Amino acid sequence: MQQARNTIELTEKYVLQTYSRFPVSFIKGEGAILYGEDGKEYIDFCSGIAVTNLGHCNPLLVEALKEIAQTLWHVSNLYYIPWQAKLAELIVKNSFSGKVFFCNSGAEANEGAIKFARLWGKKYKRGAYKIITATGSFHGRTLATLTATGQDKVKRGFEPLPEGFVHVPYNDIKVISKAIDKETAAIMLEPIQGEGGVIIPEVNYIREVKRICEEENILLILDEVQTGIARTGKLFAYMHFDITPDIMTLAKGLGNGVPIGAIVVSEKVVDAIEPGVHASTFGGNPIATRVALEVLRIVIENELWDRTNELGNLILEELKEIEDRVVEVRGKGLLIGIELRNKSSKEVAMDCLKKGLLVVPAGEKVVRLLPPLTIEKDLLIKGLSILKESI
Ligand SMILES: Cc1ncc(COP(=O)(O)O)c(C=O)c1O
């Protein structure tokens, strides 16, 4: 207990207060269990917000990390990096034809995607540069990605914002065509909005957006930072809609906790990008790509998306019991949102925490569940019973 207080005091004193944190600190993780500095055990339905999809300290990933830690940590992108090359191949062979740029986070991946879309617009669309994004979206905290984000609270105080971003309501196909003009380079969307409260669009929405993009010759950028790596019951969420994006961004679950981001660029865009236009010191370094290679291998070889669906359906079934106490339970795979009626999301998350369960607020009224895809069924049921009691 004393140790936990020390951590909290030290953090408040020396770490810049940009987060509002829950009063708990963790010192160890194993699968879907986190061990607190307070001596308590917690069931993890947060996964570091969709990062540790394969659980904490997954033994196969620990082996991969140990192996690369004893082999090579970092070399510059001035040179060729074997694990980076293999990871790019694995991503492309399991998504769509194109090439990959590696970076370190979701915001960086989206920032790069925006830059690439502008380069494409310059080269192939008479200087088109505008990006259409959706209200309620979340794309990151860099200047361009917070401008792309469709939530005022992340922009406040940072004006003047970069030019060229247009916002339209999500899941409303009628407004898309009206928002397009000759300067539009791309439409950027989350295939399912995560931070915005787990908003699942109509299947036809994403398909229609893709059709409009083809018709108007503009790019479709899908931000799969949260939805990628089997989180929603397919390896990538775009696969629910039988389309492929022109650019896809990844991060979070790709490294299971080792920081990595990726921009997957389809053939349509590849030629707009030349040496020297974008770079990152750490992007795709041996440590990150060796671990991500193992993450992706495990997910693909075990077809983990099937388990995601099975467990997701189990959660939806279990939560039928509280249907009349909430506005809605919605989800795809293991990205599940519970829209609350009487309580706030913070209140429920805090109560769950006291009872040994981590859940994630998404806005004022939605509690998000993002358990590891590898969580054992009995632990899942145990966590759900805590959640039901709290709601
Ligand atoms: C859809 C989406 N895009 C981008 C980001 C930003 O990622 P990062 O925090 O790694 O910069 C997030 C983070 O929550 C996200 O959910």
Short mmCIF file of C-alpha atoms and ligand atoms in Angstrom, two decimals:
data_model
loop_
_atom_site.label_atom_id
_atom_site.label_comp_id
_atom_site.label_asym_id
_atom_site.label_seq_id
_atom_site.Cartn_x
_atom_site.Cartn_y
_atom_site.Cartn_z
CA MET A 1 0.00 0.00 0.00
CA GLN A 2 2.81 2.36 1.00
CA GLN A 3 4.61 1.62 -2.28
CA ALA A 4 1.49 2.44 -4.28
CA ARG A 5 1.18 5.75 -2.43
CA ASN A 6 4.82 6.53 -3.22
CA THR A 7 4.26 5.93 -6.91
CA ILE A 8 1.20 8.16 -6.93
CA GLU A 9 2.99 10.92 -5.00
CA LEU A 10 6.09 10.75 -7.20
CA THR A 11 3.96 10.82 -10.34
CA GLU A 12 1.98 13.83 -9.18
CA LYS A 13 5.16 15.63 -8.22
CA TYR A 14 7.36 14.87 -11.22
CA VAL A 15 5.25 13.64 -14.14
CA LEU A 16 3.45 16.28 -16.16
CA GLN A 17 -0.24 16.10 -15.36
CA THR A 18 -1.72 15.47 -18.79
CA TYR A 19 -3.66 12.37 -17.72
CA SER A 20 -6.41 11.92 -15.20
CA ARG A 21 -5.42 8.58 -13.75
CA PHE A 22 -7.17 5.93 -11.68
CA PRO A 23 -5.51 5.56 -8.25
CA VAL A 24 -3.71 2.29 -8.92
CA SER A 25 -0.27 1.18 -10.13
CA PHE A 26 0.78 -2.19 -11.50
CA ILE A 27 4.03 -4.02 -11.08
CA LYS A 28 3.44 -7.27 -12.89
CA GLY A 29 1.19 -8.81 -15.50
CA GLU A 30 0.41 -12.37 -16.53
CA GLY A 31 -2.11 -13.14 -19.27
CA ALA A 32 -5.26 -11.23 -18.38
CA ILE A 33 -4.25 -10.56 -14.76
CA LEU A 34 -2.48 -7.46 -13.49
CA TYR A 35 -0.84 -7.34 -10.07
CA GLY A 36 -1.14 -4.01 -8.25
CA GLU A 37 1.43 -2.36 -6.07
CA ASP A 38 -1.37 -2.41 -3.50
CA GLY A 39 -1.02 -6.21 -3.31
CA LYS A 40 -4.31 -6.84 -5.13
CA GLU A 41 -5.03 -8.74 -8.35
CA TYR A 42 -7.01 -7.19 -11.18
CA ILE A 43 -8.75 -8.78 -14.17
CA ASP A 44 -7.73 -6.79 -17.20
CA PHE A 45 -10.54 -5.81 -19.60
CA CYS A 46 -8.44 -2.84 -20.76
CA SER A 47 -5.36 -4.47 -22.36
CA GLY A 48 -3.58 -1.10 -22.21
CA ILE A 49 -6.43 0.13 -24.45
CA ALA A 50 -6.32 -2.59 -27.11
CA VAL A 51 -2.56 -3.12 -26.95
CA THR A 52 -1.83 -6.35 -25.07
CA ASN A 53 -4.13 -8.43 -27.25
CA LEU A 54 -2.08 -11.57 -26.54
CA GLY A 55 -1.99 -10.97 -22.79
CA HIS A 56 0.72 -9.65 -20.50
CA CYS A 57 4.15 -11.29 -20.75
CA ASN A 58 2.96 -13.84 -23.29
CA PRO A 59 5.72 -16.50 -23.06
CA LEU A 60 6.27 -16.67 -26.84
CA LEU A 61 6.66 -12.90 -26.99
CA VAL A 62 8.98 -12.92 -23.99
CA GLU A 63 11.16 -15.42 -25.88
CA ALA A 64 11.16 -13.25 -29.02
CA LEU A 65 12.03 -10.16 -26.98
CA LYS A 66 14.83 -11.96 -25.13
CA GLU A 67 16.24 -13.30 -28.35
CA ILE A 68 16.38 -9.91 -30.07
CA ALA A 69 17.59 -8.19 -26.88
CA GLN A 70 20.61 -10.48 -26.99
CA THR A 71 21.08 -10.01 -30.73
CA LEU A 72 20.47 -6.44 -31.89
CA TRP A 73 18.46 -3.56 -30.41
CA HIS A 74 18.70 -0.76 -32.86
CA VAL A 75 20.18 0.16 -36.20
CA SER A 76 19.29 3.11 -38.38
CA ASN A 77 17.02 2.99 -41.38
CA LEU A 78 20.14 4.01 -43.29
CA TYR A 79 20.58 0.22 -43.46
CA TYR A 80 18.38 -2.79 -44.24
CA ILE A 81 16.70 -4.48 -41.25
CA PRO A 82 15.78 -8.18 -41.68
CA TRP A 83 12.89 -8.28 -39.17
CA GLN A 84 11.40 -5.09 -40.59
CA ALA A 85 11.44 -6.59 -44.09
CA LYS A 86 9.80 -9.83 -42.88
CA LEU A 87 7.15 -7.96 -40.90
CA ALA A 88 6.27 -5.78 -43.90
CA GLU A 89 5.94 -8.94 -46.02
CA LEU A 90 3.67 -10.61 -43.46
CA ILE A 91 1.43 -7.55 -43.17
CA VAL A 92 1.11 -7.11 -46.94
CA LYS A 93 0.52 -10.82 -47.62
CA ASN A 94 -2.31 -10.77 -45.07
CA SER A 95 -3.94 -7.50 -46.11
CA PHE A 96 -3.62 -5.95 -49.57
CA SER A 97 -0.97 -5.40 -52.18
CA GLY A 98 1.32 -2.49 -51.32
CA LYS A 99 4.15 -1.43 -49.02
CA VAL A 100 4.63 -0.55 -45.35
CA PHE A 101 6.23 2.37 -43.48
CA PHE A 102 7.03 1.75 -39.82
CA CYS A 103 6.80 4.32 -37.02
CA ASN A 104 6.19 4.24 -33.27
CA SER A 105 2.59 5.07 -32.41
CA GLY A 106 -0.94 5.47 -33.70
CA ALA A 107 -0.75 9.24 -33.98
CA GLU A 108 2.47 8.99 -35.93
CA ALA A 109 0.95 6.41 -38.27
CA ASN A 110 -2.00 8.71 -38.97
CA GLU A 111 0.23 11.76 -39.30
CA GLY A 112 2.23 9.86 -41.93
CA ALA A 113 -0.95 8.69 -43.68
CA ILE A 114 -2.08 12.32 -43.94
CA LYS A 115 1.31 13.34 -45.36
CA PHE A 116 1.23 10.48 -47.89
CA ALA A 117 -2.32 11.41 -48.96
CA ARG A 118 -1.14 14.99 -49.57
CA LEU A 119 1.84 13.77 -51.59
CA TRP A 120 -0.52 11.62 -53.63
CA GLY A 121 -2.85 14.58 -54.14
CA LYS A 122 0.06 16.76 -55.27
CA LYS A 123 1.31 14.20 -57.73
CA TYR A 124 -1.89 12.69 -59.08
CA LYS A 125 -4.76 15.10 -58.32
CA ARG A 126 -3.62 18.62 -59.19
CA GLY A 127 -2.61 19.48 -55.64
CA ALA A 128 -5.66 18.08 -53.81
CA TYR A 129 -4.90 18.15 -50.08
CA LYS A 130 -8.12 18.15 -48.07
CA ILE A 131 -8.94 15.22 -45.82
CA ILE A 132 -12.54 14.45 -44.84
CA THR A 133 -12.91 12.85 -41.39
CA ALA A 134 -15.85 12.01 -39.14
CA THR A 135 -17.28 13.68 -36.07
CA GLY A 136 -16.66 11.60 -32.96
CA SER A 137 -13.49 10.15 -34.47
CA PHE A 138 -10.14 9.90 -32.73
CA HIS A 139 -6.90 9.90 -34.72
CA GLY A 140 -4.22 11.07 -32.29
CA ARG A 141 -2.62 14.03 -30.54
CA THR A 142 -0.14 15.50 -33.02
CA LEU A 143 -1.27 18.78 -34.58
CA ALA A 144 -2.49 17.20 -37.82
CA THR A 145 -4.12 14.19 -36.17
CA LEU A 146 -5.89 16.21 -33.47
CA THR A 147 -7.18 18.42 -36.26
CA ALA A 148 -8.36 15.30 -38.08
CA THR A 149 -10.01 14.09 -34.86
CA GLY A 150 -13.71 14.92 -34.74
CA GLN A 151 -13.84 15.92 -31.06
CA ASP A 152 -13.45 19.56 -29.96
CA LYS A 153 -12.02 18.66 -26.58
CA VAL A 154 -8.70 17.46 -28.06
CA LYS A 155 -8.26 20.61 -30.18
CA ARG A 156 -8.99 23.30 -27.60
CA GLY A 157 -6.02 25.56 -26.93
CA PHE A 158 -3.96 24.46 -29.91
CA GLU A 159 -5.31 26.87 -32.49
CA PRO A 160 -4.42 27.87 -35.14
CA LEU A 161 -4.88 24.35 -36.49
CA PRO A 162 -3.49 23.08 -39.80
CA GLU A 163 -5.71 23.74 -42.80
CA GLY A 164 -7.46 21.23 -44.96
CA PHE A 165 -9.62 19.09 -42.65
CA VAL A 166 -13.36 18.75 -43.17
CA HIS A 167 -15.62 16.92 -40.71
CA VAL A 168 -18.82 15.08 -41.55
CA PRO A 169 -21.19 13.05 -39.34
CA TYR A 170 -20.12 9.37 -39.05
CA ASN A 171 -22.27 6.64 -40.57
CA ASP A 172 -24.16 9.09 -42.77
CA ILE A 173 -23.46 8.39 -46.43
CA LYS A 174 -25.57 11.26 -47.76
CA VAL A 175 -23.22 13.95 -46.43
CA ILE A 176 -20.04 12.45 -47.89
CA SER A 177 -20.56 13.38 -51.54
CA LYS A 178 -21.52 16.95 -50.59
CA ALA A 179 -18.29 17.36 -48.61
CA ILE A 180 -16.07 16.37 -51.55
CA ASP A 181 -14.62 19.04 -53.81
CA LYS A 182 -11.76 19.14 -56.30
CA GLU A 183 -9.27 19.73 -53.50
CA THR A 184 -10.25 16.56 -51.61
CA ALA A 185 -7.41 14.04 -51.44
CA ALA A 186 -8.81 11.48 -48.98
CA ILE A 187 -11.50 10.32 -46.60
CA MET A 188 -10.10 9.08 -43.29
CA LEU A 189 -12.26 6.93 -41.02
CA GLU A 190 -12.10 4.40 -38.24
CA PRO A 191 -13.90 1.27 -39.47
CA ILE A 192 -15.46 1.19 -35.98
CA GLN A 193 -15.08 4.27 -33.77
CA GLY A 194 -13.37 3.26 -30.53
CA GLU A 195 -12.70 6.36 -28.41
CA GLY A 196 -15.93 7.87 -29.73
CA GLY A 197 -17.91 5.22 -27.82
CA VAL A 198 -17.71 2.00 -29.89
CA ILE A 199 -19.80 3.17 -32.83
CA ILE A 200 -20.30 0.41 -35.38
CA PRO A 201 -21.34 1.76 -38.79
CA GLU A 202 -23.72 0.06 -41.21
CA VAL A 203 -21.85 -2.44 -43.41
CA ASN A 204 -23.07 -0.46 -46.41
CA TYR A 205 -21.65 2.80 -45.08
CA ILE A 206 -18.00 1.78 -45.40
CA ARG A 207 -18.74 0.02 -48.71
CA GLU A 208 -20.44 3.10 -50.10
CA VAL A 209 -17.63 5.37 -48.91
CA LYS A 210 -15.21 3.12 -50.77
CA ARG A 211 -17.37 3.23 -53.89
CA ILE A 212 -17.53 7.03 -53.73
CA CYS A 213 -13.76 7.21 -53.24
CA GLU A 214 -13.24 5.14 -56.39
CA GLU A 215 -15.76 7.15 -58.36
CA GLU A 216 -14.24 10.48 -57.31
CA ASN A 217 -10.63 9.23 -57.40
CA ILE A 218 -9.85 10.01 -53.78
CA LEU A 219 -8.12 7.84 -51.20
CA LEU A 220 -9.79 5.88 -48.43
CA ILE A 221 -7.60 5.90 -45.31
CA LEU A 222 -8.76 3.49 -42.62
CA ASP A 223 -7.42 4.07 -39.12
CA GLU A 224 -7.11 0.55 -37.70
CA VAL A 225 -4.95 1.63 -34.78
CA GLN A 226 -7.54 0.29 -32.33
CA THR A 227 -9.49 -2.16 -34.50
CA GLY A 228 -6.55 -3.99 -36.11
CA ILE A 229 -4.81 -7.25 -35.13
CA ALA A 230 -7.96 -9.40 -34.72
CA ARG A 231 -9.55 -7.10 -32.11
CA THR A 232 -12.92 -6.99 -33.88
CA GLY A 233 -13.14 -10.60 -35.08
CA LYS A 234 -11.23 -10.22 -38.36
CA LEU A 235 -7.48 -9.68 -38.70
CA PHE A 236 -8.30 -6.13 -39.81
CA ALA A 237 -11.73 -4.56 -39.37
CA TYR A 238 -11.98 -3.50 -43.04
CA MET A 239 -12.43 -7.21 -43.78
CA HIS A 240 -15.97 -7.02 -42.33
CA PHE A 241 -16.92 -4.82 -45.24
CA ASP A 242 -15.41 -6.74 -48.21
CA ILE A 243 -13.39 -3.75 -49.35
CA THR A 244 -9.75 -2.72 -49.09
CA PRO A 245 -8.55 0.74 -48.07
CA ASP A 246 -5.95 2.72 -50.02
CA ILE A 247 -4.03 3.37 -46.80
CA MET A 248 -4.39 1.55 -43.46
CA THR A 249 -2.77 2.63 -40.21
CA LEU A 250 -1.85 0.25 -37.38
CA ALA A 251 -0.25 0.53 -33.93
CA LYS A 252 -1.45 -0.63 -30.47
CA GLY A 253 -1.91 -4.42 -30.78
CA LEU A 254 0.80 -4.79 -33.42
CA GLY A 255 3.54 -4.78 -30.76
CA ASN A 256 1.55 -6.09 -27.76
CA GLY A 257 3.26 -3.36 -25.70
CA VAL A 258 6.44 -2.79 -27.65
CA PRO A 259 5.84 0.62 -29.26
CA ILE A 260 5.30 0.31 -33.01
CA GLY A 261 3.07 1.85 -35.65
CA ALA A 262 2.66 1.09 -39.33
CA ILE A 263 1.25 2.74 -42.42
CA VAL A 264 0.19 0.21 -45.03
CA VAL A 265 0.09 1.92 -48.40
CA SER A 266 -1.63 0.32 -51.39
CA GLU A 267 -0.15 0.22 -54.89
CA LYS A 268 -2.28 3.23 -55.84
CA VAL A 269 -0.27 5.42 -53.45
CA VAL A 270 3.16 3.77 -53.41
CA ASP A 271 4.53 5.73 -56.38
CA ALA A 272 3.68 9.08 -54.79
CA ILE A 273 6.29 8.44 -52.12
CA GLU A 274 9.99 8.92 -52.75
CA PRO A 275 13.13 8.49 -50.64
CA GLY A 276 13.61 11.39 -48.25
CA VAL A 277 9.98 12.47 -47.87
CA HIS A 278 9.33 10.74 -44.54
CA ALA A 279 11.46 9.09 -41.85
CA SER A 280 11.68 7.98 -38.25
CA THR A 281 14.76 7.17 -36.14
CA PHE A 282 13.12 4.34 -34.21
CA GLY A 283 10.51 3.30 -36.80
CA GLY A 284 10.75 -0.41 -37.58
CA ASN A 285 13.85 -1.05 -35.44
CA PRO A 286 14.92 -4.63 -34.65
CA ILE A 287 13.37 -4.77 -31.15
CA ALA A 288 9.95 -3.55 -32.27
CA THR A 289 9.72 -5.47 -35.53
CA ARG A 290 11.02 -8.76 -34.09
CA VAL A 291 8.30 -8.71 -31.43
CA ALA A 292 5.59 -7.54 -33.85
CA LEU A 293 6.59 -10.33 -36.22
CA GLU A 294 5.93 -12.85 -33.46
CA VAL A 295 2.64 -11.13 -32.52
CA LEU A 296 1.36 -11.34 -36.06
CA ARG A 297 2.60 -14.90 -36.53
CA ILE A 298 0.73 -16.04 -33.42
CA VAL A 299 -2.47 -14.24 -34.41
CA ILE A 300 -2.44 -15.54 -37.99
CA GLU A 301 -1.29 -19.13 -37.34
CA ASN A 302 -3.91 -19.57 -34.61
CA GLU A 303 -6.59 -17.68 -36.54
CA LEU A 304 -7.20 -15.84 -33.29
CA TRP A 305 -10.05 -13.84 -34.82
CA ASP A 306 -12.27 -16.92 -34.37
CA ARG A 307 -11.62 -16.83 -30.64
CA THR A 308 -12.29 -13.08 -30.62
CA ASN A 309 -15.71 -13.73 -32.14
CA GLU A 310 -16.50 -16.60 -29.80
CA LEU A 311 -15.58 -14.60 -26.69
CA GLY A 312 -17.28 -11.45 -28.02
CA ASN A 313 -20.51 -13.38 -28.51
CA LEU A 314 -20.18 -14.85 -25.03
CA ILE A 315 -19.91 -11.32 -23.58
CA LEU A 316 -22.95 -10.10 -25.52
CA GLU A 317 -24.90 -13.16 -24.32
CA GLU A 318 -23.84 -12.63 -20.69
CA LEU A 319 -24.70 -8.93 -20.80
CA LYS A 320 -28.28 -9.63 -21.94
CA GLU A 321 -28.97 -9.93 -18.24
CA ILE A 322 -28.42 -6.17 -17.75
CA GLU A 323 -30.14 -5.08 -20.96
CA ASP A 324 -32.89 -3.26 -19.12
CA ARG A 325 -30.42 -1.34 -16.95
CA VAL A 326 -28.42 0.19 -19.85
CA VAL A 327 -29.18 2.08 -23.05
CA GLU A 328 -27.36 -0.39 -25.27
CA VAL A 329 -24.66 -3.04 -25.40
CA ARG A 330 -22.89 -3.06 -28.76
CA GLY A 331 -19.74 -4.60 -30.07
CA LYS A 332 -17.78 -6.43 -32.69
CA GLY A 333 -15.47 -9.18 -31.48
CA LEU A 334 -13.74 -8.00 -28.32
CA LEU A 335 -14.35 -4.29 -28.83
CA ILE A 336 -17.49 -3.84 -26.79
CA GLY A 337 -19.27 -0.72 -25.59
CA ILE A 338 -21.94 -0.48 -22.94
CA GLU A 339 -23.90 2.75 -23.09
CA LEU A 340 -25.01 3.48 -19.55
CA ARG A 341 -28.32 4.93 -18.50
CA ASN A 342 -28.02 6.18 -14.94
CA LYS A 343 -24.34 6.14 -14.08
CA SER A 344 -21.28 7.76 -15.64
CA SER A 345 -18.58 5.65 -17.27
CA LYS A 346 -16.00 6.94 -14.75
CA GLU A 347 -18.25 5.91 -11.85
CA VAL A 348 -18.64 2.35 -13.18
CA ALA A 349 -14.92 2.07 -14.02
CA MET A 350 -14.01 3.24 -10.51
CA ASP A 351 -16.41 0.82 -8.86
CA CYS A 352 -15.10 -2.07 -11.01
CA LEU A 353 -11.54 -1.11 -10.07
CA LYS A 354 -12.37 -1.35 -6.38
CA LYS A 355 -13.76 -4.83 -7.05
CA GLY A 356 -10.69 -5.93 -9.03
CA LEU A 357 -11.66 -5.32 -12.66
CA LEU A 358 -10.27 -2.84 -15.19
CA VAL A 359 -12.67 -1.39 -17.77
CA VAL A 360 -12.19 1.68 -19.96
CA PRO A 361 -14.44 4.74 -20.13
CA ALA A 362 -15.12 6.01 -23.67
CA GLY A 363 -16.71 9.42 -23.20
CA GLU A 364 -19.14 10.22 -20.38
CA LYS A 365 -21.58 7.39 -20.84
CA VAL A 366 -19.87 4.43 -22.50
CA VAL A 367 -17.83 1.75 -20.76
CA ARG A 368 -15.52 -0.08 -23.12
CA LEU A 369 -14.44 -3.70 -22.73
CA LEU A 370 -11.19 -4.70 -24.44
CA PRO A 371 -10.02 -7.93 -22.80
CA PRO A 372 -7.03 -9.77 -24.26
CA LEU A 373 -8.04 -12.09 -27.11
CA THR A 374 -6.38 -14.89 -25.17
CA ILE A 375 -8.32 -14.45 -21.91
CA GLU A 376 -9.56 -17.68 -20.30
CA LYS A 377 -13.34 -18.12 -20.36
CA ASP A 378 -13.73 -18.47 -16.59
CA LEU A 379 -11.79 -15.25 -15.99
CA LEU A 380 -13.95 -13.50 -18.56
CA ILE A 381 -17.12 -14.68 -16.80
CA LYS A 382 -15.70 -13.64 -13.42
CA GLY A 383 -14.90 -10.15 -14.74
CA LEU A 384 -18.36 -9.86 -16.29
CA SER A 385 -20.04 -10.71 -13.00
CA ILE A 386 -18.13 -7.83 -11.32
CA LEU A 387 -19.16 -5.52 -14.15
CA LYS A 388 -22.83 -6.54 -13.96
CA GLU A 389 -22.86 -5.91 -10.25
CA SER A 390 -21.29 -2.44 -10.73
CA ILE A 391 -23.80 -1.45 -13.41
C1 LIG B 1 -8.34 4.90 -33.68
C2 LIG B 1 -7.14 5.52 -33.05
N1 LIG B 1 -6.27 6.20 -33.79
C3 LIG B 1 -5.17 6.74 -33.27
C4 LIG B 1 -4.89 6.65 -31.93
C5 LIG B 1 -3.65 7.29 -31.38
O1 LIG B 1 -2.73 6.32 -31.07
P1 LIG B 1 -1.46 6.65 -30.12
O2 LIG B 1 -2.01 6.93 -28.77
O3 LIG B 1 -0.62 5.42 -30.19
O4 LIG B 1 -0.78 7.84 -30.70
C6 LIG B 1 -5.77 5.95 -31.10
C7 LIG B 1 -5.51 5.85 -29.66
O5 LIG B 1 -6.36 5.59 -28.86
C8 LIG B 1 -6.91 5.37 -31.66
O6 LIG B 1 -7.80 4.69 -30.93
#
